[in-house]
Short mmCIF file of N, CA and C in Angstrom, two decimals:
data_model
loop_
_atom_site.label_atom_id
_atom_site.label_comp_id
_atom_site.label_asym_id
_atom_site.label_seq_id
_atom_site.Cartn_x
_atom_site.Cartn_y
_atom_site.Cartn_z
N CYS A 140 109.12 85.04 33.53
CA CYS A 140 108.33 85.36 34.57
C CYS A 140 107.87 84.03 35.37
N LEU A 141 107.37 83.06 34.51
CA LEU A 141 106.98 81.78 34.91
C LEU A 141 107.72 81.00 35.72
N THR A 142 109.32 81.05 34.96
CA THR A 142 110.21 80.19 35.90
C THR A 142 110.78 80.82 37.25
N GLU A 143 110.64 82.14 37.10
CA GLU A 143 110.98 82.86 38.35
C GLU A 143 109.81 82.66 39.56
N THR A 144 108.63 82.63 38.97
CA THR A 144 107.66 82.40 39.97
C THR A 144 107.56 81.07 40.37
N LEU A 145 107.86 80.11 39.58
CA LEU A 145 107.92 78.56 40.12
C LEU A 145 109.12 78.47 40.96
N ALA A 146 110.17 79.15 40.67
CA ALA A 146 111.16 78.55 41.46
C ALA A 146 111.26 79.38 42.83
N SER A 147 110.69 80.48 42.91
CA SER A 147 110.71 81.54 44.05
C SER A 147 110.28 80.84 45.51
N THR A 148 111.06 80.95 46.31
CA THR A 148 110.79 80.53 47.88
C THR A 148 110.31 81.62 48.66
N VAL A 149 109.85 82.84 48.06
CA VAL A 149 109.55 84.00 48.85
C VAL A 149 107.92 83.96 49.06
N GLU A 150 107.57 84.18 50.13
CA GLU A 150 106.26 84.13 50.35
C GLU A 150 105.75 85.56 49.96
N PRO A 151 104.69 85.62 49.34
CA PRO A 151 104.06 86.80 48.81
C PRO A 151 103.57 87.78 50.16
N PRO A 152 103.33 88.91 49.85
CA PRO A 152 102.96 89.74 51.34
C PRO A 152 101.57 89.21 51.63
N ARG A 153 101.29 89.49 52.81
CA ARG A 153 99.96 89.21 53.39
C ARG A 153 98.82 90.15 52.45
N PRO A 154 97.71 89.65 52.40
CA PRO A 154 96.85 90.36 51.64
C PRO A 154 96.41 91.88 51.91
N GLU A 155 96.44 91.97 53.06
CA GLU A 155 96.26 93.51 53.39
C GLU A 155 97.48 94.46 53.30
N LEU A 156 98.69 93.86 52.97
CA LEU A 156 99.77 94.54 52.52
C LEU A 156 100.10 94.58 51.13
N ALA A 157 99.38 93.73 50.43
CA ALA A 157 99.74 93.52 49.06
C ALA A 157 99.70 94.76 48.19
N ASN A 158 98.81 95.81 48.33
CA ASN A 158 98.78 97.07 47.37
C ASN A 158 99.94 97.92 47.90
N ARG A 159 100.22 97.97 49.27
CA ARG A 159 101.52 98.80 49.44
C ARG A 159 102.53 98.27 49.20
N ALA A 160 102.70 96.78 49.24
CA ALA A 160 103.96 96.20 48.83
C ALA A 160 104.33 96.37 47.43
N ASN A 161 102.99 96.19 46.54
CA ASN A 161 103.33 96.41 45.19
C ASN A 161 103.90 97.72 44.73
N ALA A 162 103.06 98.66 45.40
CA ALA A 162 103.63 99.99 45.10
C ALA A 162 104.99 100.12 45.52
N LEU A 163 105.44 99.73 46.56
CA LEU A 163 106.95 100.05 46.95
C LEU A 163 107.79 99.21 46.09
N ALA A 164 107.39 98.00 45.65
CA ALA A 164 108.31 97.27 44.81
C ALA A 164 108.48 97.99 43.69
N ASN A 165 107.51 98.67 43.09
CA ASN A 165 107.31 99.29 41.68
C ASN A 165 108.43 100.66 41.94
N GLU A 166 108.40 101.40 43.00
CA GLU A 166 109.30 102.52 43.41
C GLU A 166 110.73 101.78 43.43
N LEU A 167 110.94 100.74 44.10
CA LEU A 167 112.38 100.22 44.34
C LEU A 167 112.91 99.82 42.93
N ALA A 168 112.12 99.39 42.06
CA ALA A 168 112.37 99.05 40.61
C ALA A 168 112.88 100.40 40.00
N ARG A 169 112.06 101.36 39.90
CA ARG A 169 112.42 102.53 39.47
C ARG A 169 113.69 103.28 39.90
N LEU A 170 113.80 103.25 41.41
CA LEU A 170 115.05 103.69 41.89
C LEU A 170 116.27 102.88 41.53
N ARG A 171 116.12 101.46 41.22
CA ARG A 171 117.34 100.80 40.84
C ARG A 171 117.68 101.25 39.54
N VAL A 172 116.78 101.48 38.70
CA VAL A 172 117.26 102.05 37.34
C VAL A 172 117.82 103.31 37.41
N LEU A 173 117.51 104.03 38.29
CA LEU A 173 118.18 105.27 38.27
C LEU A 173 119.44 105.34 39.06
N ALA A 174 119.47 104.28 39.94
CA ALA A 174 120.77 104.25 40.72
C ALA A 174 121.82 103.55 39.67
N GLN A 175 121.38 102.69 38.66
CA GLN A 175 122.36 102.17 37.92
C GLN A 175 122.76 103.25 36.85
N ALA A 176 121.91 104.44 36.59
CA ALA A 176 122.31 105.47 35.71
C ALA A 176 123.07 106.59 36.57
N GLY A 177 123.47 106.35 37.84
CA GLY A 177 124.06 107.21 38.64
C GLY A 177 123.01 108.59 38.92
N ASP A 178 121.95 108.69 38.85
CA ASP A 178 121.16 109.81 39.21
C ASP A 178 121.23 109.83 40.78
N PRO A 179 122.01 111.36 41.09
CA PRO A 179 122.15 111.67 42.47
C PRO A 179 121.04 112.01 43.21
N SER A 180 119.72 111.81 42.78
CA SER A 180 118.45 111.88 43.69
C SER A 180 118.09 110.60 44.33
N VAL A 181 118.89 109.54 43.83
CA VAL A 181 118.72 108.25 44.36
C VAL A 181 118.88 107.88 46.01
N ALA A 182 119.87 108.47 46.52
CA ALA A 182 120.44 108.47 47.80
C ALA A 182 119.19 108.85 48.77
N ALA A 183 118.64 109.96 48.63
CA ALA A 183 117.28 110.37 49.51
C ALA A 183 116.52 109.65 49.20
N ALA A 184 115.99 109.23 48.10
CA ALA A 184 114.64 108.34 47.96
C ALA A 184 114.90 106.95 48.21
N ALA A 185 116.03 106.34 48.14
CA ALA A 185 116.53 105.00 48.70
C ALA A 185 116.39 105.11 50.07
N ALA A 186 116.76 106.05 50.91
CA ALA A 186 116.66 105.96 52.35
C ALA A 186 115.28 106.16 52.68
N ILE A 187 114.39 106.80 51.91
CA ILE A 187 112.78 106.75 52.26
C ILE A 187 112.40 105.41 51.96
N ALA A 188 112.90 104.65 50.94
CA ALA A 188 112.14 103.36 50.69
C ALA A 188 112.62 102.44 51.51
N VAL A 189 113.98 102.53 52.15
CA VAL A 189 114.27 101.74 53.30
C VAL A 189 113.39 101.68 54.50
N LYS A 190 113.07 103.05 54.88
CA LYS A 190 112.35 103.50 55.88
C LYS A 190 110.69 102.82 55.78
N ASP A 191 110.38 103.00 54.56
CA ASP A 191 108.94 102.48 54.30
C ASP A 191 108.81 101.11 54.20
N SER A 192 109.79 100.47 53.58
CA SER A 192 109.90 98.98 53.56
C SER A 192 110.12 98.40 54.92
N GLN A 193 110.71 98.97 55.97
CA GLN A 193 110.82 98.49 57.34
C GLN A 193 109.34 98.82 58.02
N GLU A 194 108.86 99.88 57.81
CA GLU A 194 107.37 100.14 58.41
C GLU A 194 106.36 98.97 57.82
N LEU A 195 106.54 98.90 56.72
CA LEU A 195 105.60 97.77 56.14
C LEU A 195 105.72 96.44 56.83
N GLY A 196 107.15 96.16 56.86
CA GLY A 196 107.49 94.74 57.51
C GLY A 196 107.55 93.52 56.50
N TYR A 197 107.70 93.84 55.27
CA TYR A 197 107.67 92.75 54.34
C TYR A 197 109.18 92.74 53.97
N VAL A 198 109.66 91.59 54.63
CA VAL A 198 111.09 91.57 54.47
C VAL A 198 111.92 91.40 53.05
N PRO A 199 111.31 90.83 52.18
CA PRO A 199 111.68 90.69 51.00
C PRO A 199 112.08 92.12 50.22
N LEU A 200 111.06 93.10 50.59
CA LEU A 200 111.22 94.42 50.06
C LEU A 200 112.38 95.20 50.88
N ILE A 201 112.62 94.95 52.23
CA ILE A 201 113.55 95.66 53.04
C ILE A 201 114.73 95.04 52.41
N ALA A 202 115.04 93.79 51.97
CA ALA A 202 116.11 93.42 51.33
C ALA A 202 116.59 94.15 49.79
N ARG A 203 115.64 94.30 49.34
CA ARG A 203 115.56 94.96 47.92
C ARG A 203 116.00 96.51 48.16
N ALA A 204 115.27 97.21 49.15
CA ALA A 204 115.62 98.66 49.63
C ALA A 204 117.27 98.71 49.87
N TYR A 205 117.40 97.69 50.77
CA TYR A 205 119.16 97.81 51.04
C TYR A 205 120.05 97.76 49.75
N LEU A 206 119.59 96.63 49.00
CA LEU A 206 120.13 96.43 47.67
C LEU A 206 120.24 97.72 46.84
N VAL A 207 119.31 98.45 46.82
CA VAL A 207 119.12 99.64 45.78
C VAL A 207 120.10 100.73 46.64
N GLN A 208 119.91 100.71 47.65
CA GLN A 208 121.07 101.64 48.32
C GLN A 208 122.50 101.47 48.17
N GLY A 209 122.57 100.09 48.51
CA GLY A 209 124.10 99.56 48.16
C GLY A 209 124.62 99.90 46.78
N LEU A 210 123.82 99.59 45.74
CA LEU A 210 124.08 99.65 44.28
C LEU A 210 124.22 101.27 44.01
N ASP A 211 123.41 102.15 44.70
CA ASP A 211 123.50 103.50 44.48
C ASP A 211 124.97 103.86 44.80
N LEU A 212 125.31 103.42 46.07
CA LEU A 212 126.74 104.02 46.40
C LEU A 212 127.76 103.46 45.49
N MET A 213 127.56 101.94 45.09
CA MET A 213 128.71 101.39 44.23
C MET A 213 128.84 102.24 43.01
N VAL A 214 127.72 102.66 42.35
CA VAL A 214 127.79 103.35 41.11
C VAL A 214 128.51 104.61 41.15
N ARG A 215 128.20 105.23 42.30
CA ARG A 215 128.68 106.83 42.72
C ARG A 215 130.26 106.61 43.32
N GLY A 216 130.60 105.41 43.36
CA GLY A 216 132.09 105.16 43.65
C GLY A 216 132.43 105.12 45.20
N ASP A 217 131.51 104.82 45.86
CA ASP A 217 131.71 104.68 47.43
C ASP A 217 131.43 103.21 47.73
N GLY A 218 132.32 102.42 47.36
CA GLY A 218 132.48 100.93 47.84
C GLY A 218 132.33 100.63 49.35
N PRO A 219 133.31 101.44 49.94
CA PRO A 219 133.18 101.14 51.35
C PRO A 219 131.90 101.33 52.19
N ALA A 220 131.30 102.42 51.67
CA ALA A 220 129.96 102.68 52.31
C ALA A 220 128.94 101.66 51.73
N ALA A 221 128.88 101.32 50.62
CA ALA A 221 128.10 100.33 50.07
C ALA A 221 128.05 98.90 50.62
N ILE A 222 129.21 98.56 51.19
CA ILE A 222 129.44 97.10 51.50
C ILE A 222 128.68 96.53 52.66
N PRO A 223 128.61 97.54 53.74
CA PRO A 223 127.51 97.10 54.95
C PRO A 223 126.13 96.97 54.55
N LEU A 224 125.86 97.87 53.50
CA LEU A 224 124.41 98.03 53.19
C LEU A 224 124.18 96.76 52.16
N LEU A 225 124.95 96.14 51.43
CA LEU A 225 124.90 95.00 50.52
C LEU A 225 125.06 93.99 51.44
N ASP A 226 125.60 93.92 52.47
CA ASP A 226 125.83 92.81 53.48
C ASP A 226 124.28 92.55 54.16
N ARG A 227 123.79 93.77 54.48
CA ARG A 227 122.40 93.76 55.01
C ARG A 227 121.37 93.27 54.04
N ALA A 228 121.60 93.68 52.82
CA ALA A 228 120.63 93.25 51.83
C ALA A 228 120.91 91.62 51.58
N ALA A 229 121.96 91.12 51.67
CA ALA A 229 122.33 89.77 51.43
C ALA A 229 121.51 88.98 52.54
N THR A 230 121.94 89.26 54.01
CA THR A 230 121.42 88.63 54.86
C THR A 230 119.87 88.62 55.28
N THR A 231 119.44 89.91 54.76
CA THR A 231 117.80 90.17 54.86
C THR A 231 117.20 89.15 53.81
N ALA A 232 117.83 89.13 52.47
CA ALA A 232 117.14 88.42 51.49
C ALA A 232 117.25 86.94 52.20
N LEU A 233 118.36 86.45 52.59
CA LEU A 233 118.33 85.14 53.13
C LEU A 233 117.16 84.96 54.04
N ASP A 234 117.19 85.96 54.97
CA ASP A 234 116.06 85.70 55.98
C ASP A 234 114.63 85.65 55.36
N ALA A 235 114.42 86.32 54.14
CA ALA A 235 113.03 86.18 53.49
C ALA A 235 112.86 85.16 52.74
N GLY A 236 114.15 84.12 52.48
CA GLY A 236 114.03 83.13 51.67
C GLY A 236 114.00 83.44 50.22
N ASP A 237 114.63 84.63 49.91
CA ASP A 237 114.78 85.15 48.73
C ASP A 237 116.43 84.76 48.12
N GLU A 238 116.62 83.64 47.76
CA GLU A 238 117.95 83.26 47.66
C GLU A 238 118.43 84.06 46.16
N VAL A 239 117.79 84.23 45.34
CA VAL A 239 118.11 84.93 44.26
C VAL A 239 118.55 86.38 44.67
N GLY A 240 117.87 86.98 45.45
CA GLY A 240 118.27 88.41 45.95
C GLY A 240 119.68 88.21 46.71
N PHE A 241 119.83 87.23 47.52
CA PHE A 241 120.80 87.20 48.19
C PHE A 241 122.04 86.97 47.30
N ILE A 242 121.93 86.12 46.26
CA ILE A 242 123.02 85.87 45.34
C ILE A 242 123.53 87.24 44.74
N GLU A 243 122.44 88.08 44.41
CA GLU A 243 122.63 89.33 43.66
C GLU A 243 123.54 90.27 44.72
N ALA A 244 123.00 90.55 46.06
CA ALA A 244 123.39 91.37 47.10
C ALA A 244 124.77 90.91 47.29
N TYR A 245 125.05 89.47 47.53
CA TYR A 245 126.48 88.99 47.75
C TYR A 245 127.35 89.22 46.75
N ALA A 246 127.00 88.99 45.37
CA ALA A 246 127.98 89.51 44.16
C ALA A 246 128.28 90.84 44.29
N ARG A 247 127.41 91.70 44.41
CA ARG A 247 127.71 93.14 44.61
C ARG A 247 128.78 93.41 45.84
N GLN A 248 128.44 92.69 46.82
CA GLN A 248 129.30 92.88 47.97
C GLN A 248 130.75 92.49 47.78
N VAL A 249 130.91 91.50 47.13
CA VAL A 249 132.08 90.97 46.55
C VAL A 249 133.04 91.69 45.87
N PHE A 250 132.19 92.55 44.85
CA PHE A 250 132.74 93.54 43.89
C PHE A 250 133.14 94.66 44.82
N GLY A 251 132.39 95.00 45.57
CA GLY A 251 132.86 96.16 46.63
C GLY A 251 133.83 96.01 47.31
N ILE A 252 134.05 94.84 47.97
CA ILE A 252 135.27 94.49 48.61
C ILE A 252 136.52 94.33 47.59
N ALA A 253 136.46 93.89 46.54
CA ALA A 253 137.48 93.75 45.68
C ALA A 253 137.83 94.95 45.16
N ARG A 254 136.92 96.08 45.06
CA ARG A 254 137.33 97.30 44.35
C ARG A 254 137.75 98.49 45.53
N SER A 255 137.67 98.21 46.65
CA SER A 255 137.94 99.14 47.69
C SER A 255 139.36 99.06 48.31
N GLN A 256 139.88 100.14 48.87
CA GLN A 256 141.05 100.03 49.46
C GLN A 256 140.93 99.11 50.67
N THR A 257 141.88 98.26 50.97
CA THR A 257 141.80 97.46 52.03
C THR A 257 141.77 98.16 53.41
N ASN A 258 142.44 99.24 53.60
CA ASN A 258 142.23 99.97 54.87
C ASN A 258 140.74 100.47 55.03
N LEU A 259 140.12 100.42 54.09
CA LEU A 259 138.73 101.01 54.04
C LEU A 259 137.61 99.79 54.37
N LEU A 260 138.00 98.49 54.24
CA LEU A 260 137.23 97.47 54.24
C LEU A 260 136.78 97.26 55.75
N PRO A 261 135.44 96.67 55.86
CA PRO A 261 134.86 96.31 57.18
C PRO A 261 135.67 94.96 57.52
N PRO A 262 135.51 94.98 58.92
CA PRO A 262 136.47 93.91 59.66
C PRO A 262 136.06 92.53 59.05
N ASN A 263 134.87 92.47 58.46
CA ASN A 263 134.37 90.88 58.22
C ASN A 263 134.61 90.69 56.62
N ALA A 264 135.31 91.46 55.93
CA ALA A 264 135.44 91.37 54.52
C ALA A 264 136.18 89.98 54.07
N ALA A 265 137.13 89.28 54.90
CA ALA A 265 137.83 88.15 54.66
C ALA A 265 136.66 87.16 54.74
N ALA A 266 135.58 87.26 55.92
CA ALA A 266 134.86 86.21 56.17
C ALA A 266 133.87 86.24 54.77
N VAL A 267 133.55 87.35 54.31
CA VAL A 267 132.51 87.46 53.30
C VAL A 267 133.14 86.64 52.09
N LEU A 268 134.20 86.90 51.79
CA LEU A 268 135.00 86.12 50.69
C LEU A 268 135.08 84.65 50.97
N GLY A 269 135.34 84.34 52.03
CA GLY A 269 135.41 82.91 52.61
C GLY A 269 134.00 82.06 52.37
N ALA A 270 133.00 82.79 52.13
CA ALA A 270 131.78 82.07 51.97
C ALA A 270 131.73 81.79 50.55
N ILE A 271 132.60 82.08 49.48
CA ILE A 271 132.36 81.91 48.15
C ILE A 271 131.84 80.36 47.91
N PRO A 272 132.74 79.46 48.48
CA PRO A 272 132.53 78.22 47.95
C PRO A 272 130.86 77.71 48.25
N TYR A 273 130.46 78.21 49.42
CA TYR A 273 129.03 77.81 49.79
C TYR A 273 128.07 78.57 48.91
N VAL A 274 128.30 79.87 48.78
CA VAL A 274 127.43 80.85 47.93
C VAL A 274 127.26 80.27 46.37
N GLU A 275 128.52 79.59 45.85
CA GLU A 275 128.47 79.14 44.56
C GLU A 275 127.68 77.96 44.56
N HIS A 276 127.49 77.13 45.40
CA HIS A 276 126.60 76.01 45.53
C HIS A 276 125.14 76.47 45.43
N ILE A 277 124.77 77.52 46.18
CA ILE A 277 123.37 78.06 46.21
C ILE A 277 123.10 78.61 44.71
N ALA A 278 124.10 79.32 44.10
CA ALA A 278 123.89 79.94 42.75
C ALA A 278 123.62 78.89 41.79
N LEU A 279 124.48 77.81 41.73
CA LEU A 279 124.19 76.79 40.88
C LEU A 279 122.88 76.02 41.11
N ARG A 280 122.53 75.75 42.30
CA ARG A 280 121.38 75.12 42.75
C ARG A 280 120.10 75.75 42.15
N LEU A 281 120.15 77.25 42.00
CA LEU A 281 118.94 77.87 41.48
C LEU A 281 118.94 77.94 39.98
N GLY A 282 119.51 77.49 39.30
CA GLY A 282 119.17 77.11 37.86
C GLY A 282 118.88 78.60 37.21
N ALA A 283 117.76 78.13 36.38
CA ALA A 283 117.31 79.40 35.48
C ALA A 283 116.96 80.44 36.22
N ALA A 284 116.60 80.34 37.53
CA ALA A 284 116.03 81.53 38.57
C ALA A 284 117.05 82.49 38.54
N ALA A 285 118.22 81.90 38.54
CA ALA A 285 119.57 82.97 38.72
C ALA A 285 120.31 83.36 37.41
N SER A 286 119.63 83.32 36.33
CA SER A 286 120.33 83.41 35.19
C SER A 286 121.23 84.86 34.94
N PHE A 287 120.61 85.79 35.74
CA PHE A 287 121.54 87.12 35.81
C PHE A 287 122.50 87.00 36.95
N GLU A 288 122.13 86.64 38.19
CA GLU A 288 122.74 86.75 39.36
C GLU A 288 123.86 85.77 39.20
N ARG A 289 124.00 84.74 38.81
CA ARG A 289 124.85 83.77 38.96
C ARG A 289 126.13 84.15 38.25
N PRO A 290 125.87 84.60 36.73
CA PRO A 290 127.14 84.83 36.05
C PRO A 290 127.68 86.31 36.67
N LEU A 291 126.60 87.08 37.35
CA LEU A 291 127.26 88.50 38.01
C LEU A 291 128.14 87.98 39.35
N LEU A 292 127.67 87.09 39.95
CA LEU A 292 128.39 86.51 41.06
C LEU A 292 129.84 85.80 40.77
N PHE A 293 129.79 85.20 39.47
CA PHE A 293 131.21 84.60 39.04
C PHE A 293 132.00 85.61 38.41
N ASN A 294 131.39 86.45 37.80
CA ASN A 294 132.30 87.46 37.22
C ASN A 294 132.75 88.35 38.45
N ASN A 295 132.03 88.74 39.42
CA ASN A 295 132.62 89.36 40.49
C ASN A 295 133.78 88.72 41.35
N ILE A 296 133.44 87.46 41.41
CA ILE A 296 134.50 86.81 42.07
C ILE A 296 135.81 86.58 41.18
N GLY A 297 135.61 86.79 39.97
CA GLY A 297 136.84 86.96 39.26
C GLY A 297 137.46 88.14 39.35
N VAL A 298 136.60 89.31 39.42
CA VAL A 298 137.10 90.55 39.67
C VAL A 298 137.87 90.50 40.94
N SER A 299 137.31 89.89 42.06
CA SER A 299 138.09 89.66 43.26
C SER A 299 139.64 89.03 43.14
N ARG A 300 139.52 87.90 42.43
CA ARG A 300 140.57 87.08 42.43
C ARG A 300 141.80 88.06 41.48
N LEU A 301 141.21 88.64 40.56
CA LEU A 301 142.14 89.61 39.84
C LEU A 301 142.84 90.70 40.78
N SER A 302 141.83 91.26 41.39
CA SER A 302 142.55 92.50 42.33
C SER A 302 143.45 91.78 43.46
N ALA A 303 143.20 90.50 43.74
CA ALA A 303 144.23 89.89 44.75
C ALA A 303 145.37 89.29 43.99
N GLY A 304 145.53 89.55 42.64
CA GLY A 304 146.78 89.06 41.72
C GLY A 304 146.69 87.87 41.37
N ASP A 305 145.71 87.01 41.44
CA ASP A 305 145.59 85.70 40.98
C ASP A 305 144.88 85.67 39.61
N LYS A 306 145.63 85.72 38.47
CA LYS A 306 145.03 85.81 37.34
C LYS A 306 144.66 84.27 36.96
N ALA A 307 145.18 83.46 37.21
CA ALA A 307 144.89 82.37 36.70
C ALA A 307 143.20 81.81 37.42
N ASP A 308 143.35 82.08 38.71
CA ASP A 308 141.82 81.83 39.23
C ASP A 308 140.80 82.84 38.80
N ALA A 309 141.33 84.04 38.61
CA ALA A 309 140.42 85.00 38.05
C ALA A 309 139.78 84.53 36.69
N ARG A 310 140.72 84.15 35.93
CA ARG A 310 140.10 83.55 34.50
C ARG A 310 139.31 82.33 34.70
N LYS A 311 139.69 81.43 35.61
CA LYS A 311 138.63 80.38 35.79
C LYS A 311 137.17 80.90 36.06
N TRP A 312 137.06 82.04 37.07
CA TRP A 312 135.64 82.61 37.35
C TRP A 312 135.19 83.35 35.96
N PHE A 313 135.69 84.02 35.52
CA PHE A 313 135.49 84.72 34.26
C PHE A 313 134.69 83.74 33.31
N LEU A 314 135.56 82.75 33.06
CA LEU A 314 135.01 81.71 32.04
C LEU A 314 133.78 81.19 32.59
N LYS A 315 133.57 80.83 34.04
CA LYS A 315 132.53 80.34 34.44
C LYS A 315 131.26 81.30 34.28
N ALA A 316 131.47 82.45 34.44
CA ALA A 316 130.51 83.51 34.18
C ALA A 316 129.91 83.61 32.72
N ILE A 317 130.87 83.46 31.84
CA ILE A 317 130.79 83.34 30.22
C ILE A 317 129.80 81.97 30.01
N GLU A 318 130.03 81.23 30.64
CA GLU A 318 129.21 79.72 30.55
C GLU A 318 127.81 80.03 30.99
#
């Protein structure tokens, strides 16, 4: 936690929002676990969390709420619907100064693109993948703060390369993820 706190570029919520932001952050953490378990109740609860975070106006929580929504859809096998939400999570995290959150959302977006049928992809899918060299630099610069997100990113880029039929490049990314 200390490393994460020292490395964070995310501004804490204003004092008058702190209690509501903390409660919403706890709810998002709970929903995230349920989403990863494939709980069908998450879809409705995550939509409420997005609405609540938008009403609160604390941008880092808005990004996390979109991430939970996207993660829920990915786990339930709806990558094409998850991709735009993960894109919102990534861009919102960047707007909030949450580079670690950005890396995770982007990594999950790459996975969604890799695992979805080409005809179901959003028009910006190629541009998303084109940003990989830049996102890699951010992930590397974050050091220990992205000790989960960076390997996730590298693994998902490997999945993307494998899906594209480039086994040699996929192997390179999988080895980076292991490192």
